Amino acid sequence: MFSSKEQLQKRTGPHGIGRFSYLQSLVTEFQDTDSLESKQEVLANLANFAYDPVNYEYMRTLNVIDLFLDCLDESDEKLVEFGIGGLCNICLDKSNKEEILKNNGVKLVMKCLSSPCEETVLSAITTLMFLVTPVSKADITCLPIVECMLRFSESKNTRLSNLAKVFLEDYCDKSQIEAARQVQERMRTQNSSS
């Protein structure tokens, strides 16, 4: 449920820990801990807080978007999963979207499409769709991504297949899809002749 700043202040009272302070303590814990399990837990909490618009300003102030982006380069799949989940939750806001795009977000999110974790891939596709703007659309609907979505659209996994079909139908034109099909056909021909 979404909250207003006034509702949060009323619930926490004059002596309770405020939302900003709590988020700040999570960020500090993430940065200070050496425990992978603790990092995963804290990042999952931050990703959950990223859905609520009342937290957006706090998260920008605390550089949580950069933290989410940094986690996309981690070797631990859970950190990647929670990082992309946080981005997916926060990126519909215009300022957050601009921040993600400005910091090489499309390329980092694109790498998540090859994750072995289904939730990571689903969040990556959704995030890419949410990041589409007139300026970013060409990068997001580039041939490698469209070809990847074409492959996903043929998956037996209905969640993956349906989401990829939405991406193709809503963000790609027929010429982009046809170019991706031609790439797939060339790859099939090369593989069958090898």
Coordinates of C-alpha atoms in Angstrom, one line a residue:
M1 CA 0.0 0.0 0.0
F2 CA 1.3 3.4 -0.9
S3 CA 1.8 5.9 1.9
S4 CA 2.2 9.7 2.1
K5 CA 5.0 11.3 4.0
E6 CA 2.4 12.6 6.5
Q7 CA 1.0 9.1 7.1
L8 CA 4.4 7.7 7.7
Q9 CA 5.3 10.5 10.2
K10 CA 2.0 9.9 12.0
R11 CA 2.6 6.1 12.3
T12 CA 6.2 6.4 13.4
G13 CA 5.5 9.2 15.9
P14 CA 7.8 11.9 17.0
H15 CA 10.4 9.6 18.5
G16 CA 10.2 6.7 16.0
I17 CA 12.8 6.0 13.3
G18 CA 11.7 7.8 10.1
R19 CA 11.6 6.1 6.7
F20 CA 14.7 8.0 5.5
S21 CA 16.7 7.0 8.5
Y22 CA 15.6 3.4 8.1
L23 CA 16.6 3.3 4.4
Q24 CA 19.9 5.0 5.3
S25 CA 20.6 2.3 7.9
L26 CA 19.9 -0.4 5.2
V27 CA 22.3 1.2 2.8
T28 CA 25.0 1.5 5.5
E29 CA 24.5 -2.1 6.5
F30 CA 24.8 -3.2 2.8
Q31 CA 28.0 -1.2 2.4
D32 CA 29.6 -2.3 5.7
T33 CA 28.8 -6.0 5.9
D34 CA 31.1 -8.7 4.6
S35 CA 28.3 -11.3 4.8
L36 CA 26.9 -12.3 1.4
E37 CA 23.7 -13.4 3.1
S38 CA 23.3 -10.1 4.9
K39 CA 23.9 -8.2 1.6
Q40 CA 21.2 -10.3 -0.1
E41 CA 18.7 -9.7 2.7
V42 CA 19.3 -5.9 2.8
L43 CA 19.1 -5.6 -1.0
A44 CA 15.9 -7.6 -1.0
N45 CA 14.5 -5.1 1.5
L46 CA 15.6 -2.1 -0.5
A47 CA 14.1 -3.6 -3.6
N48 CA 10.8 -4.0 -1.8
F49 CA 10.9 -0.4 -0.6
A50 CA 11.5 0.7 -4.2
Y51 CA 7.9 0.2 -5.2
D52 CA 6.5 3.0 -3.1
P53 CA 6.7 6.5 -4.6
V54 CA 7.1 8.1 -1.2
N55 CA 10.6 6.5 -1.0
Y56 CA 11.8 7.7 -4.4
E57 CA 13.3 10.9 -3.2
Y58 CA 15.0 9.2 -0.3
M59 CA 16.4 6.5 -2.6
R60 CA 17.8 9.1 -5.0
T61 CA 19.4 10.9 -2.1
L62 CA 20.9 7.7 -0.8
N63 CA 22.1 6.6 -4.3
V64 CA 20.1 3.4 -4.1
I65 CA 19.6 3.4 -7.8
D66 CA 23.4 3.3 -8.3
L67 CA 23.6 0.5 -5.7
F68 CA 20.9 -1.5 -7.7
L69 CA 22.9 -0.9 -11.0
D70 CA 26.2 -1.9 -9.4
C71 CA 24.6 -5.2 -8.2
L72 CA 23.8 -6.1 -11.9
D73 CA 27.6 -6.7 -12.3
E74 CA 27.8 -9.0 -9.3
S75 CA 28.7 -12.7 -9.6
D76 CA 26.1 -13.7 -7.0
E77 CA 22.8 -14.4 -8.8
K78 CA 20.7 -13.3 -5.8
L79 CA 22.3 -9.9 -5.7
V80 CA 21.6 -9.6 -9.4
E81 CA 18.0 -10.7 -9.0
F82 CA 17.3 -8.3 -6.2
G83 CA 19.2 -5.5 -8.0
I84 CA 17.1 -5.8 -11.2
G85 CA 14.0 -6.3 -9.0
G86 CA 14.7 -3.0 -7.3
L87 CA 15.3 -1.2 -10.7
C88 CA 12.1 -2.7 -12.0
N89 CA 10.2 -1.4 -9.0
I90 CA 11.6 2.1 -9.1
C91 CA 12.0 2.9 -12.9
L92 CA 8.5 4.1 -13.7
D93 CA 9.2 7.4 -12.0
K94 CA 10.6 9.9 -14.6
S95 CA 13.5 11.1 -12.5
N96 CA 14.5 7.5 -11.6
K97 CA 14.2 6.5 -15.2
E98 CA 16.5 9.3 -16.3
E99 CA 19.0 8.4 -13.6
I100 CA 19.0 4.7 -14.8
L101 CA 19.4 5.7 -18.5
K102 CA 22.1 8.2 -17.7
N103 CA 24.2 5.6 -15.9
N104 CA 24.4 3.0 -18.7
G105 CA 21.3 1.2 -17.3
V106 CA 20.1 -0.3 -20.6
K107 CA 23.4 -2.2 -21.2
L108 CA 23.5 -3.4 -17.6
V109 CA 19.9 -4.6 -17.7
M110 CA 20.4 -6.2 -21.1
K111 CA 23.1 -8.4 -19.6
C112 CA 20.4 -9.8 -17.2
L113 CA 18.6 -11.3 -20.2
S114 CA 21.1 -14.2 -20.2
S115 CA 20.7 -15.0 -16.5
P116 CA 19.8 -18.6 -15.5
C117 CA 17.4 -17.1 -12.9
E118 CA 13.8 -16.8 -14.4
E119 CA 12.9 -13.9 -12.0
T120 CA 15.9 -12.0 -13.1
V121 CA 15.1 -12.4 -16.8
L122 CA 11.4 -11.4 -16.2
S123 CA 12.4 -8.3 -14.3
A124 CA 14.9 -7.4 -16.9
I125 CA 12.4 -7.6 -19.7
T126 CA 9.9 -5.6 -17.7
T127 CA 12.5 -3.0 -16.8
L128 CA 13.5 -2.6 -20.4
M129 CA 9.8 -1.9 -21.3
F130 CA 9.5 0.6 -18.5
L131 CA 12.7 2.4 -19.6
V132 CA 11.5 3.0 -23.2
T133 CA 11.4 6.7 -24.0
P134 CA 11.7 8.4 -27.4
V135 CA 15.4 8.8 -26.8
S136 CA 16.1 5.3 -25.4
K137 CA 13.8 3.2 -27.7
A138 CA 16.5 2.6 -30.3
D139 CA 18.9 1.2 -27.7
I140 CA 16.2 -1.0 -26.1
T141 CA 14.9 -2.3 -29.4
C142 CA 18.3 -3.0 -31.0
L143 CA 18.7 -6.2 -33.0
P144 CA 20.3 -8.3 -30.2
I145 CA 17.4 -7.5 -27.8
V146 CA 14.7 -8.1 -30.4
E147 CA 16.3 -11.4 -31.4
C148 CA 16.5 -12.4 -27.8
M149 CA 12.8 -11.5 -27.3
L150 CA 11.9 -13.5 -30.4
R151 CA 13.6 -16.6 -28.8
F152 CA 11.9 -16.0 -25.5
S153 CA 8.5 -15.7 -27.3
E154 CA 8.9 -19.3 -28.4
S155 CA 9.7 -20.5 -24.9
K156 CA 7.6 -23.2 -23.2
N157 CA 7.7 -21.0 -20.1
T158 CA 4.4 -19.1 -20.5
R159 CA 5.4 -16.2 -18.2
L160 CA 8.6 -15.7 -20.3
S161 CA 6.8 -16.2 -23.6
N162 CA 3.9 -13.9 -22.9
L163 CA 6.2 -11.1 -21.6
A164 CA 8.4 -11.4 -24.6
K165 CA 5.4 -11.3 -27.0
V166 CA 4.2 -8.1 -25.2
F167 CA 7.7 -6.5 -25.7
L168 CA 7.7 -7.4 -29.4
E169 CA 4.1 -6.3 -30.0
D170 CA 4.3 -3.0 -28.1
Y171 CA 7.8 -1.8 -28.7
C172 CA 9.0 -3.3 -32.0
D173 CA 8.0 -2.7 -35.6
K174 CA 7.6 -5.4 -38.2
S175 CA 11.0 -4.6 -39.9
Q176 CA 12.8 -5.1 -36.6
I177 CA 11.1 -8.5 -35.9
E178 CA 11.9 -9.6 -39.5
A179 CA 15.6 -8.6 -39.2
A180 CA 15.7 -10.7 -36.0
R181 CA 14.1 -13.6 -37.7
Q182 CA 16.7 -13.4 -40.5
V183 CA 19.5 -13.5 -37.8
Q184 CA 17.9 -16.6 -36.3
E185 CA 17.6 -18.3 -39.7
R186 CA 21.2 -17.6 -40.5
M187 CA 22.2 -19.0 -37.2
R188 CA 20.2 -22.2 -37.8
T189 CA 21.7 -22.6 -41.3
Q190 CA 25.2 -22.2 -39.9
N191 CA 24.5 -24.7 -37.1
S192 CA 23.0 -27.3 -39.4
S193 CA 26.0 -27.0 -41.8
S194 CA 28.6 -27.4 -39.0

